């Protein structure tokens, strides 16, 4: 199949290390078809999907349900296994069963999964470290938040800013520092999800300097909003951890520029209006969709000169590919090498409209944002999943688990040298040639 890509830039597809697709359990918010359709429309060719579904992905049995649901995927995916207080005996089974990474909720959020004790975390880190899988942390300290929220509720605070007040930056910072110490002790690889404050950057930098295998992500909402959003958007902007004051936003941009923050991920967290739009902030669900809007929003920052295109590609694709082992670090294979591609028009102007999103969650704080730059075609392992800004409907089911792709035998390179073999996708993602 040939097509005209005149005027478009060829980028490796984005790898979103942080999405919630809600199936099984909460399919009124999202399912694997709608979630991965949104990814395809957003130039995202691989997603890592979170375990706070129902049942949570903390047992081998639950993993099988998740794998069944994921068969509809348009794009490739890694499944997160849950690391919790009570499932240490399941971790080996989850790894054998094909999880790509682990997620540990240190703080309370959607799904109400209790945070494990520091002791259970240490035990879990030890087990997982033996297999080299990365552990992604929702780094917020549950006990600090619980007490603060209780105090605020007793004082009658029901406004959106109370949500921010219940989770000051110390909540995240203490958790990042603690997770880094456990990683250092056990040799586990870790990833700090949704960095929302400047304060977290210090323990992150210090851990990197000590040689801890630690990476960190922030999300478009922390880079593009500050505390004024609470007045404008009410519960729509409620997210864990919260969007913070301007000085944090500025510090996060610094962290992006100096490389402390490794990745852009989205924390794609769709909710339905019933549970999201509430005057009582304590009753409103946290989060909003993001996987479809990440690339246009960030390319807009590139257009505005706040980020180079090279840095954007590193943060949206190369860094997550390396961190989650999607290709051998020393190998000739680079992200996008198995033809996971976003062809983007850097000058394309669009306005974000929630009603046009492919996610089932139609409530976004980015409503009305004018963007410059958008993916026009998305290819996953050489197949169009979005073409001319339209979803390729019958590509549902084309998406594969990254651990399965990694275990596929590498095909013989076809009568070509290494370089050409890499770009024509002779080898699967992560499949080294012998
Ligand atoms: O705002 C959030 N929503 N933060 C999380 O950590 C979880 C997510 C969700 O699953 O809704
Ligand atoms: Zn989280
Ligand atoms: Zn999340």
Coordinates of C-alpha atoms and ligand atoms in Angstrom, one line a residue:
X1 CA 0.0 0.0 0.0
X2 CA 1.4 3.4 -0.9
X3 CA 0.2 6.8 0.3
X4 CA 1.2 10.4 0.0
X5 CA 3.0 11.8 3.1
X6 CA 4.1 15.0 1.5
X7 CA 4.5 17.7 4.1
X8 CA 4.1 15.4 7.1
X9 CA 6.7 14.5 9.7
X10 CA 7.4 10.9 10.6
X11 CA 7.6 10.4 14.3
X12 CA 7.8 7.2 16.3
X13 CA 4.3 6.5 17.7
X14 CA 3.9 7.8 21.2
X15 CA 4.1 5.4 24.1
X16 CA 1.8 6.4 26.9
X17 CA 3.0 4.7 30.1
X18 CA -0.2 5.7 32.0
X19 CA -3.8 5.1 30.9
X20 CA -6.9 3.7 32.6
X21 CA -9.2 1.9 30.2
X22 CA -11.7 0.7 32.9
X23 CA -12.5 -2.7 31.5
X24 CA -13.4 -5.0 33.2
X25 CA -15.6 -3.3 35.7
X26 CA -16.4 0.3 34.8
X27 CA -17.2 0.1 31.1
X28 CA -19.7 2.9 31.4
X29 CA -16.6 5.1 31.6
X30 CA -14.4 3.4 29.0
X31 CA -13.6 0.0 27.5
X32 CA -10.7 -1.4 25.5
X33 CA -12.2 -0.6 22.2
X34 CA -13.0 3.1 22.9
X35 CA -9.8 3.6 24.9
X36 CA -7.4 2.2 22.3
X37 CA -9.4 4.0 19.5
X38 CA -8.7 7.2 21.3
X39 CA -5.0 6.2 21.4
X40 CA -4.9 5.5 17.7
X41 CA -6.5 8.9 17.0
X42 CA -3.9 10.5 19.2
X43 CA -0.8 9.1 17.4
X44 CA -0.3 6.7 20.3
X45 CA 0.9 3.3 19.3
X46 CA 1.5 1.6 22.7
X47 CA -0.2 2.2 26.0
X48 CA 0.5 0.8 29.5
X49 CA -2.8 0.2 31.2
X50 CA -3.5 0.5 34.9
X51 CA -4.8 -2.2 37.2
X52 CA -7.5 -0.3 39.1
X53 CA -10.2 -2.0 37.3
X54 CA -12.8 -4.3 38.8
X55 CA -11.5 -6.9 39.6
X56 CA -8.1 -5.1 40.1
X57 CA -5.3 -6.8 38.1
X58 CA -3.7 -8.2 41.2
X59 CA -4.3 -11.9 40.6
X60 CA -3.5 -14.3 37.8
X61 CA -7.3 -14.8 37.4
X62 CA -8.0 -11.1 37.1
X63 CA -5.1 -10.8 34.6
X64 CA -6.8 -13.3 32.3
X65 CA -10.0 -11.2 32.3
X66 CA -8.0 -8.1 31.5
X67 CA -6.2 -10.0 28.6
X68 CA -9.5 -11.1 27.2
X69 CA -10.9 -7.5 27.3
X70 CA -7.7 -6.2 25.6
X71 CA -8.2 -8.5 22.6
X72 CA -10.2 -5.6 21.0
X73 CA -7.2 -3.2 21.1
X74 CA -6.4 -1.0 18.1
X75 CA -2.9 -0.4 19.4
X76 CA -0.2 -2.4 21.3
X77 CA -0.3 -2.4 25.1
X78 CA 1.5 -3.4 28.2
X79 CA -0.7 -4.5 31.1
X80 CA 0.2 -3.4 34.6
X81 CA 0.0 -5.9 37.4
X82 CA -1.0 -4.6 40.8
X83 CA 1.4 -4.6 43.8
X84 CA -0.7 -4.5 46.9
X85 CA -0.5 -5.5 50.6
X86 CA -2.2 -8.8 50.1
X87 CA -1.0 -10.2 46.8
X88 CA 2.7 -10.8 47.2
X89 CA 2.1 -14.5 46.4
X90 CA 0.6 -13.5 43.1
X91 CA 3.5 -11.4 41.7
X92 CA 5.5 -14.3 40.1
X93 CA 2.3 -15.6 38.5
X94 CA 1.5 -12.2 37.1
X95 CA 4.9 -11.9 35.6
X96 CA 4.7 -15.4 34.0
X97 CA 1.2 -14.5 32.9
X98 CA 2.5 -11.6 30.9
X99 CA 2.3 -8.3 32.8
X100 CA 4.7 -5.7 31.4
X101 CA 5.2 -3.7 34.6
X102 CA 3.7 -3.2 38.0
X103 CA 1.7 -0.4 39.6
X104 CA 1.7 0.4 43.3
X105 CA -0.9 2.8 44.7
X106 CA 0.8 4.5 47.7
X107 CA -2.1 6.8 48.0
X108 CA -5.9 6.5 47.7
X109 CA -7.6 7.2 44.4
X110 CA -10.3 5.8 42.0
X111 CA -11.0 2.1 42.8
X112 CA -10.2 2.6 46.5
X113 CA -7.3 0.2 46.5
X114 CA -5.7 0.4 49.9
X115 CA -2.1 1.5 49.8
X116 CA 0.4 -1.2 50.9
X117 CA 2.5 -0.8 54.0
X118 CA 6.1 0.2 53.4
X119 CA 7.0 -3.3 54.5
X120 CA 4.9 -5.0 51.8
X121 CA 6.3 -2.6 49.3
X122 CA 9.8 -3.6 50.2
X123 CA 8.9 -7.3 49.9
X124 CA 7.2 -6.7 46.6
X125 CA 10.1 -4.7 45.2
X126 CA 12.5 -7.5 46.1
X127 CA 10.4 -10.1 44.2
X128 CA 9.9 -7.9 41.2
X129 CA 13.5 -6.7 41.1
X130 CA 14.6 -10.3 40.3
X131 CA 12.7 -10.1 37.1
X132 CA 13.7 -6.6 36.1
X133 CA 10.2 -5.3 35.5
X134 CA 9.7 -1.6 36.3
X135 CA 7.3 -0.6 39.2
X136 CA 5.3 2.6 38.6
X137 CA 4.3 4.4 41.7
X138 CA 1.2 6.5 42.4
X139 CA 3.4 8.5 44.8
X140 CA 1.1 10.1 47.3
X141 CA 1.1 9.2 51.0
X142 CA -2.3 7.9 52.0
X143 CA -2.1 8.7 55.7
X144 CA -1.2 12.4 55.3
X145 CA -4.1 12.9 52.8
X146 CA -6.6 11.0 55.0
X147 CA -6.1 13.3 58.0
X148 CA -6.0 16.5 56.0
X149 CA -9.2 15.6 54.1
X150 CA -10.9 14.8 57.4
X151 CA -10.0 18.2 58.8
X152 CA -11.2 20.1 55.7
X153 CA -14.5 18.2 55.6
X154 CA -15.0 19.0 59.3
X155 CA -14.5 22.6 58.5
X156 CA -17.2 22.4 55.8
X157 CA -14.9 22.8 52.8
X158 CA -16.6 21.6 49.7
X159 CA -15.0 23.8 47.1
X160 CA -12.6 22.6 44.3
X161 CA -9.7 24.2 46.0
X162 CA -10.2 22.1 49.0
X163 CA -9.1 19.2 46.9
X164 CA -5.8 20.9 46.3
X165 CA -5.5 21.8 50.0
X166 CA -6.0 18.1 50.9
X167 CA -3.0 17.0 48.9
X168 CA -0.2 19.5 49.3
X169 CA 3.1 18.8 47.6
X170 CA 4.5 17.2 50.7
X171 CA 2.1 14.3 50.1
X172 CA 3.8 13.4 46.9
X173 CA 7.3 14.4 47.8
X174 CA 7.4 12.2 50.9
X175 CA 6.2 9.2 48.8
X176 CA 8.7 9.8 46.0
X177 CA 11.6 9.9 48.5
X178 CA 10.4 6.8 50.3
X179 CA 9.9 4.8 47.1
X180 CA 13.4 5.8 45.9
X181 CA 14.9 4.5 49.1
X182 CA 13.1 1.2 48.7
X183 CA 14.3 1.0 45.1
X184 CA 17.8 1.7 46.1
X185 CA 17.7 -1.0 48.8
X186 CA 16.2 -3.7 46.6
X187 CA 17.6 -2.8 43.2
X188 CA 14.1 -2.5 41.8
X189 CA 13.5 -0.2 38.8
X190 CA 10.9 2.4 39.5
X191 CA 8.9 5.0 37.7
X192 CA 7.3 8.0 39.3
X193 CA 3.8 8.6 37.8
X194 CA 2.2 12.0 37.3
X195 CA 4.8 14.4 38.9
X196 CA 2.7 17.4 39.8
X197 CA 5.0 19.6 42.0
X198 CA 8.5 21.1 41.9
X199 CA 9.2 19.6 45.3
X200 CA 9.2 16.0 43.9
X201 CA 12.0 16.9 41.6
X202 CA 14.5 17.1 44.4
X203 CA 14.2 13.4 45.6
X204 CA 14.0 12.4 42.0
X205 CA 17.2 14.2 41.1
X206 CA 18.9 12.9 44.2
X207 CA 17.9 9.3 43.5
X208 CA 19.2 9.6 40.0
X209 CA 22.5 11.0 41.3
X210 CA 22.8 8.0 43.6
X211 CA 22.4 5.6 40.7
X212 CA 18.8 4.5 41.4
X213 CA 17.1 3.2 38.2
X214 CA 14.3 5.7 38.5
X215 CA 12.3 7.6 35.8
X216 CA 9.6 10.1 36.1
X217 CA 6.7 11.4 34.0
X218 CA 4.5 14.5 34.1
X219 CA 1.2 15.0 32.2
X220 CA 0.0 17.8 29.9
X221 CA -2.5 19.0 32.6
X222 CA 0.3 19.8 35.1
X223 CA 2.2 21.7 32.4
X224 CA -0.8 23.6 31.0
X225 CA -2.9 24.5 34.1
X226 CA -2.3 26.2 37.4
X227 CA -4.6 26.9 40.4
X228 CA -6.8 29.3 38.5
X229 CA -8.2 26.2 36.8
X230 CA -10.2 25.4 39.9
X231 CA -12.2 28.6 39.5
X232 CA -12.8 28.1 35.8
X233 CA -13.4 24.4 35.8
X234 CA -14.7 23.2 39.2
X235 CA -14.7 19.5 39.6
X236 CA -13.7 19.0 35.9
X237 CA -10.1 19.7 36.9
X238 CA -10.2 17.4 39.9
X239 CA -7.4 14.9 39.5
X240 CA -5.0 13.0 41.7
X241 CA -2.5 14.4 42.3
X242 CA -4.0 17.8 41.9
X243 CA -3.0 20.6 39.5
X244 CA -1.0 23.0 41.6
X245 CA 0.1 26.6 41.9
X246 CA 1.9 28.5 39.2
X247 CA 5.3 28.1 40.8
X248 CA 5.0 24.3 40.6
X249 CA 4.0 24.6 37.0
X250 CA 7.1 26.6 36.3
X251 CA 9.3 24.1 38.2
X252 CA 7.8 21.3 36.1
X253 CA 8.8 23.1 32.9
X254 CA 12.3 23.4 34.3
X255 CA 12.3 19.7 35.1
X256 CA 11.2 19.0 31.5
X257 CA 14.0 21.2 30.1
X258 CA 16.8 19.9 32.2
X259 CA 15.8 16.3 31.7
X260 CA 14.9 15.5 35.3
X261 CA 11.4 14.5 34.0
X262 CA 11.9 11.8 31.5
X263 CA 8.5 11.3 30.0
X264 CA 5.1 12.8 29.0
X265 CA 2.3 10.4 29.9
X266 CA -1.4 11.2 30.2
X267 CA -3.0 9.5 33.2
X268 CA -6.0 9.0 30.8
X269 CA -8.8 8.7 33.3
X270 CA -12.2 8.9 31.7
X271 CA -15.3 9.4 33.9
X272 CA -19.0 9.7 33.2
X273 CA -20.9 13.0 33.9
X274 CA -22.9 11.6 36.7
X275 CA -19.9 10.8 38.8
X276 CA -17.6 13.6 37.6
X277 CA -19.8 16.8 37.6
X278 CA -20.6 17.4 41.2
X279 CA -20.7 20.6 43.3
X280 CA -19.5 18.7 46.3
X281 CA -15.9 18.2 45.4
X282 CA -15.5 15.2 47.7
X283 CA -18.0 13.3 45.7
X284 CA -16.6 14.0 42.2
X285 CA -14.5 11.4 40.5
X286 CA -10.9 12.3 39.8
X287 CA -9.3 12.5 36.4
X288 CA -10.2 13.0 32.7
X289 CA -9.3 11.5 29.3
X290 CA -6.0 12.5 27.8
X291 CA -4.6 9.9 25.4
X292 CA -6.2 11.5 22.4
X293 CA -5.2 15.1 23.2
X294 CA -1.6 14.6 24.4
X295 CA 0.1 14.9 21.0
X296 CA -1.8 17.9 19.7
X297 CA -1.4 19.7 23.0
X298 CA 2.4 19.0 23.2
X299 CA 3.0 19.7 19.6
X300 CA 1.4 23.1 20.3
X301 CA 4.1 23.6 22.9
X302 CA 6.7 22.7 20.3
X303 CA 5.1 25.2 17.9
X304 CA 5.3 27.8 20.6
X305 CA 9.0 27.2 21.1
X306 CA 8.6 25.8 24.6
X307 CA 9.9 22.3 23.7
X308 CA 12.0 21.1 20.8
X309 CA 10.5 18.4 18.5
X310 CA 13.5 16.2 19.4
X311 CA 12.8 16.5 23.1
X312 CA 9.1 15.9 22.6
X313 CA 9.9 12.6 20.7
X314 CA 12.4 11.6 23.5
X315 CA 9.8 12.2 26.2
X316 CA 6.8 10.7 24.4
X317 CA 8.5 7.7 22.8
X318 CA 12.2 7.0 23.2
X319 CA 12.3 7.3 27.0
X320 CA 9.2 5.1 27.7
X321 CA 10.5 2.5 25.2
X322 CA 13.8 2.4 27.1
X323 CA 12.4 2.4 30.5
X324 CA 9.9 -0.4 29.9
X325 CA 12.3 -2.4 27.8
X326 CA 10.5 -2.2 24.5
X327 CA 13.8 -2.5 22.7
X328 CA 17.2 -3.7 23.8
X329 CA 19.1 -0.6 24.9
X330 CA 22.2 -1.5 23.0
X331 CA 20.5 -3.0 20.0
X332 CA 20.1 -1.6 16.5
X333 CA 16.4 -1.4 17.0
X334 CA 15.0 2.0 17.8
X335 CA 11.4 3.1 18.8
X336 CA 9.2 3.0 15.8
X337 CA 11.5 0.4 14.2
X338 CA 8.7 -2.1 13.9
X339 CA 6.8 0.5 12.1
X340 CA 4.9 2.0 15.0
X341 CA 4.5 5.4 13.5
X342 CA 2.7 8.7 13.8
X343 CA 2.7 10.9 10.7
X344 CA 2.1 14.4 11.9
X345 CA 1.2 17.7 10.3
X346 CA 3.0 20.2 12.4
X347 CA 0.9 23.1 11.1
X348 CA -2.5 21.6 11.4
X349 CA -4.9 23.7 13.5
X350 CA -7.7 22.2 15.5
X351 CA -9.9 23.0 18.4
X352 CA -10.4 20.3 21.0
X353 CA -14.0 19.4 21.4
X354 CA -15.0 16.8 23.9
X355 CA -17.8 15.6 21.8
X356 CA -15.3 14.6 19.0
X357 CA -13.2 12.5 21.4
X358 CA -13.2 8.7 20.8
X359 CA -13.0 8.0 24.5
X360 CA -16.3 7.3 26.2
X361 CA -15.3 9.9 28.7
X362 CA -16.5 13.2 27.2
X363 CA -15.5 15.6 29.9
X364 CA -12.1 17.3 29.4
X365 CA -10.5 20.4 30.9
X366 CA -9.0 21.0 27.4
X367 CA -12.4 21.8 25.9
X368 CA -11.9 24.7 23.4
X369 CA -8.1 24.6 23.4
X370 CA -6.7 25.6 20.1
X371 CA -3.9 23.3 19.0
X372 CA -1.3 23.5 16.3
X373 CA 0.1 20.2 15.1
X374 CA -1.7 16.8 15.0
X375 CA -1.2 13.3 13.9
X376 CA -2.8 12.6 10.5
X377 CA -2.0 8.8 10.2
X378 CA -1.1 6.3 12.9
X379 CA 0.4 2.9 12.0
X380 CA 0.9 0.1 14.4
X381 CA 3.4 -2.6 13.3
X382 CA 3.0 -1.3 9.8
X383 CA -0.8 -1.3 9.7
X384 CA -2.9 1.9 9.6
X385 CA -5.1 2.2 12.7
X386 CA -5.9 5.8 11.9
X387 CA -5.8 7.1 8.3
X388 CA -6.5 10.7 7.3
X389 CA -7.7 11.5 10.8
X390 CA -10.2 8.7 10.7
X391 CA -10.2 5.6 12.8
X392 CA -9.7 2.4 10.7
X393 CA -12.6 0.6 12.3
X394 CA -11.6 -2.9 11.3
X395 CA -8.1 -2.6 12.9
X396 CA -9.8 -3.4 16.3
X397 CA -8.0 -6.5 17.5
X398 CA -4.7 -5.7 15.8
X399 CA -3.1 -4.5 19.0
X400 CA -0.9 -7.0 20.8
X401 CA 0.6 -7.2 24.3
X402 CA 4.2 -6.0 24.3
X403 CA 5.3 -9.0 26.3
X404 CA 3.9 -11.2 23.6
X405 CA 5.7 -9.2 20.9
X406 CA 8.9 -9.5 22.9
X407 CA 8.6 -13.3 23.0
X408 CA 8.0 -13.7 19.3
X409 CA 11.0 -15.2 17.5
X410 CA 12.7 -12.5 15.5
X411 CA 12.2 -13.2 11.8
X412 CA 15.3 -13.6 9.7
X413 CA 16.4 -10.3 8.3
X414 CA 15.4 -10.1 4.7
X415 CA 18.5 -10.0 2.5
X416 CA 19.3 -6.5 3.9
X417 CA 21.8 -5.0 6.3
X418 CA 21.0 -4.2 9.9
X419 CA 20.0 -0.6 9.3
X420 CA 17.5 -1.4 6.6
X421 CA 16.1 -4.4 8.5
X422 CA 15.4 -2.1 11.4
X423 CA 13.5 0.4 9.5
X424 CA 11.5 -2.1 7.5
X425 CA 10.4 -3.7 10.7
X426 CA 12.0 -7.2 10.1
X427 CA 12.1 -7.7 13.9
X428 CA 9.4 -7.3 16.4
X429 CA 9.5 -4.8 19.2
X430 CA 12.3 -5.8 21.6
X431 CA 13.0 -8.9 19.6
X432 CA 16.8 -9.0 19.3
X433 CA 18.4 -10.8 16.4
X434 CA 21.0 -13.4 17.2
Ligands
LIG1 O1 -7.1 11.4 39.0 C1 -6.9 10.2 39.0 N1 -7.7 9.3 38.4 N2 -5.8 9.8 39.6 C2 -5.5 8.5 39.7 O2 -4.5 8.1 40.3 C3 -6.5 7.4 39.2 C4 -7.3 8.0 38.2 C5 -8.5 7.1 37.9 O3 -8.3 5.9 37.7 O4 -9.6 7.6 37.8
LIG2 ZN1 -2.2 7.7 40.0
LIG3 ZN1 -3.5 7.1 36.9

